[in-house]
Short mmCIF file of C-alpha atoms in Angstrom, two decimals:
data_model
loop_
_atom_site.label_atom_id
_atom_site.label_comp_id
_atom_site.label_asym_id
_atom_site.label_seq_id
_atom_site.Cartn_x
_atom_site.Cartn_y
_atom_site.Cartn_z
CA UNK M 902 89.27 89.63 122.70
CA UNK M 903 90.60 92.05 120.19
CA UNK M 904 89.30 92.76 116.51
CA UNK M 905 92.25 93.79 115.06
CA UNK M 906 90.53 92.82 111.37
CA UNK M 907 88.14 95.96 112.21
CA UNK M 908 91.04 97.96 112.25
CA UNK M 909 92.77 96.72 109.52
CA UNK M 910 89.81 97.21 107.44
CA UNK M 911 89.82 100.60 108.75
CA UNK M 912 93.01 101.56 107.44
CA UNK M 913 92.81 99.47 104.16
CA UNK M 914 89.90 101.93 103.65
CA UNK M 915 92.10 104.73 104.29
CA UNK M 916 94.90 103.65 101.91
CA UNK M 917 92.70 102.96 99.40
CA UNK M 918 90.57 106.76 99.60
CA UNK M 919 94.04 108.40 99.88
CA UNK M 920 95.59 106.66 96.48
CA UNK M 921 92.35 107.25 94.72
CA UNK M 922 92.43 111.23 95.53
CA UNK M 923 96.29 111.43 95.23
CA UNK M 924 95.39 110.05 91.42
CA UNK M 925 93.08 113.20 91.08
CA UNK M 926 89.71 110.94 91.57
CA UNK M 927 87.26 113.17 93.43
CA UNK M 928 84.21 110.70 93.17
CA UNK M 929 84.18 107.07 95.06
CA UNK M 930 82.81 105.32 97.23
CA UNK M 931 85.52 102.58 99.27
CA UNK M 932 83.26 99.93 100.83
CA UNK M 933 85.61 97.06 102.83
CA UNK M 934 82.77 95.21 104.24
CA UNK M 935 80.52 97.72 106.22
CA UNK M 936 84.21 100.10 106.49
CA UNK M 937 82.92 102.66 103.88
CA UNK M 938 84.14 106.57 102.99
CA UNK M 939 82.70 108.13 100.44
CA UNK M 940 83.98 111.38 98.18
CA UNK M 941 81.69 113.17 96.11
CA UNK M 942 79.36 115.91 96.27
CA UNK M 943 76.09 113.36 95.49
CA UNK M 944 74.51 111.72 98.88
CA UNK M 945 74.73 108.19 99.17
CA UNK M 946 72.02 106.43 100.38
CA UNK M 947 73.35 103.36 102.69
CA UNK M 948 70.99 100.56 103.68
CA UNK M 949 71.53 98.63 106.93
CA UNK M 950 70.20 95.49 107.87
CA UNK M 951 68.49 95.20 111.55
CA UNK M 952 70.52 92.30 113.32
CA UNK M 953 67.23 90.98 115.03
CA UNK M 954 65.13 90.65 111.87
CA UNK M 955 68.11 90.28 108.85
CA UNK M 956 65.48 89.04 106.63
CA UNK M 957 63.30 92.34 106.63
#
């Protein structure tokens, strides 16, 4: 079986980063459900769920 939503999500990320720096933004963070890129010179901290134990 092929995901080909993961890879659209991939490039919608992509689309989305490029229009934002081609409009002179140089801060943002593009999050397309766990598809993410971030500009910026600040870290971002990302949390991430364990998939045995979601609730922790």
């Amino acid at each position: 079986m092929t995901d080909v939503g993961a890879a659209g999500k991939g490039y919608l990320v992509d689309l989305v980063s490029r229009t934002l720096t081609e409009e002179g933004i140089d801060r943002f963070l593009v999050d397309a459900s766990g598809d993410m890129r971030h500009r910026g010179a600040e870290a971002v901290r990302v949390g991430l769920e364990h998939p045995g134990f979601p609730a922790e």
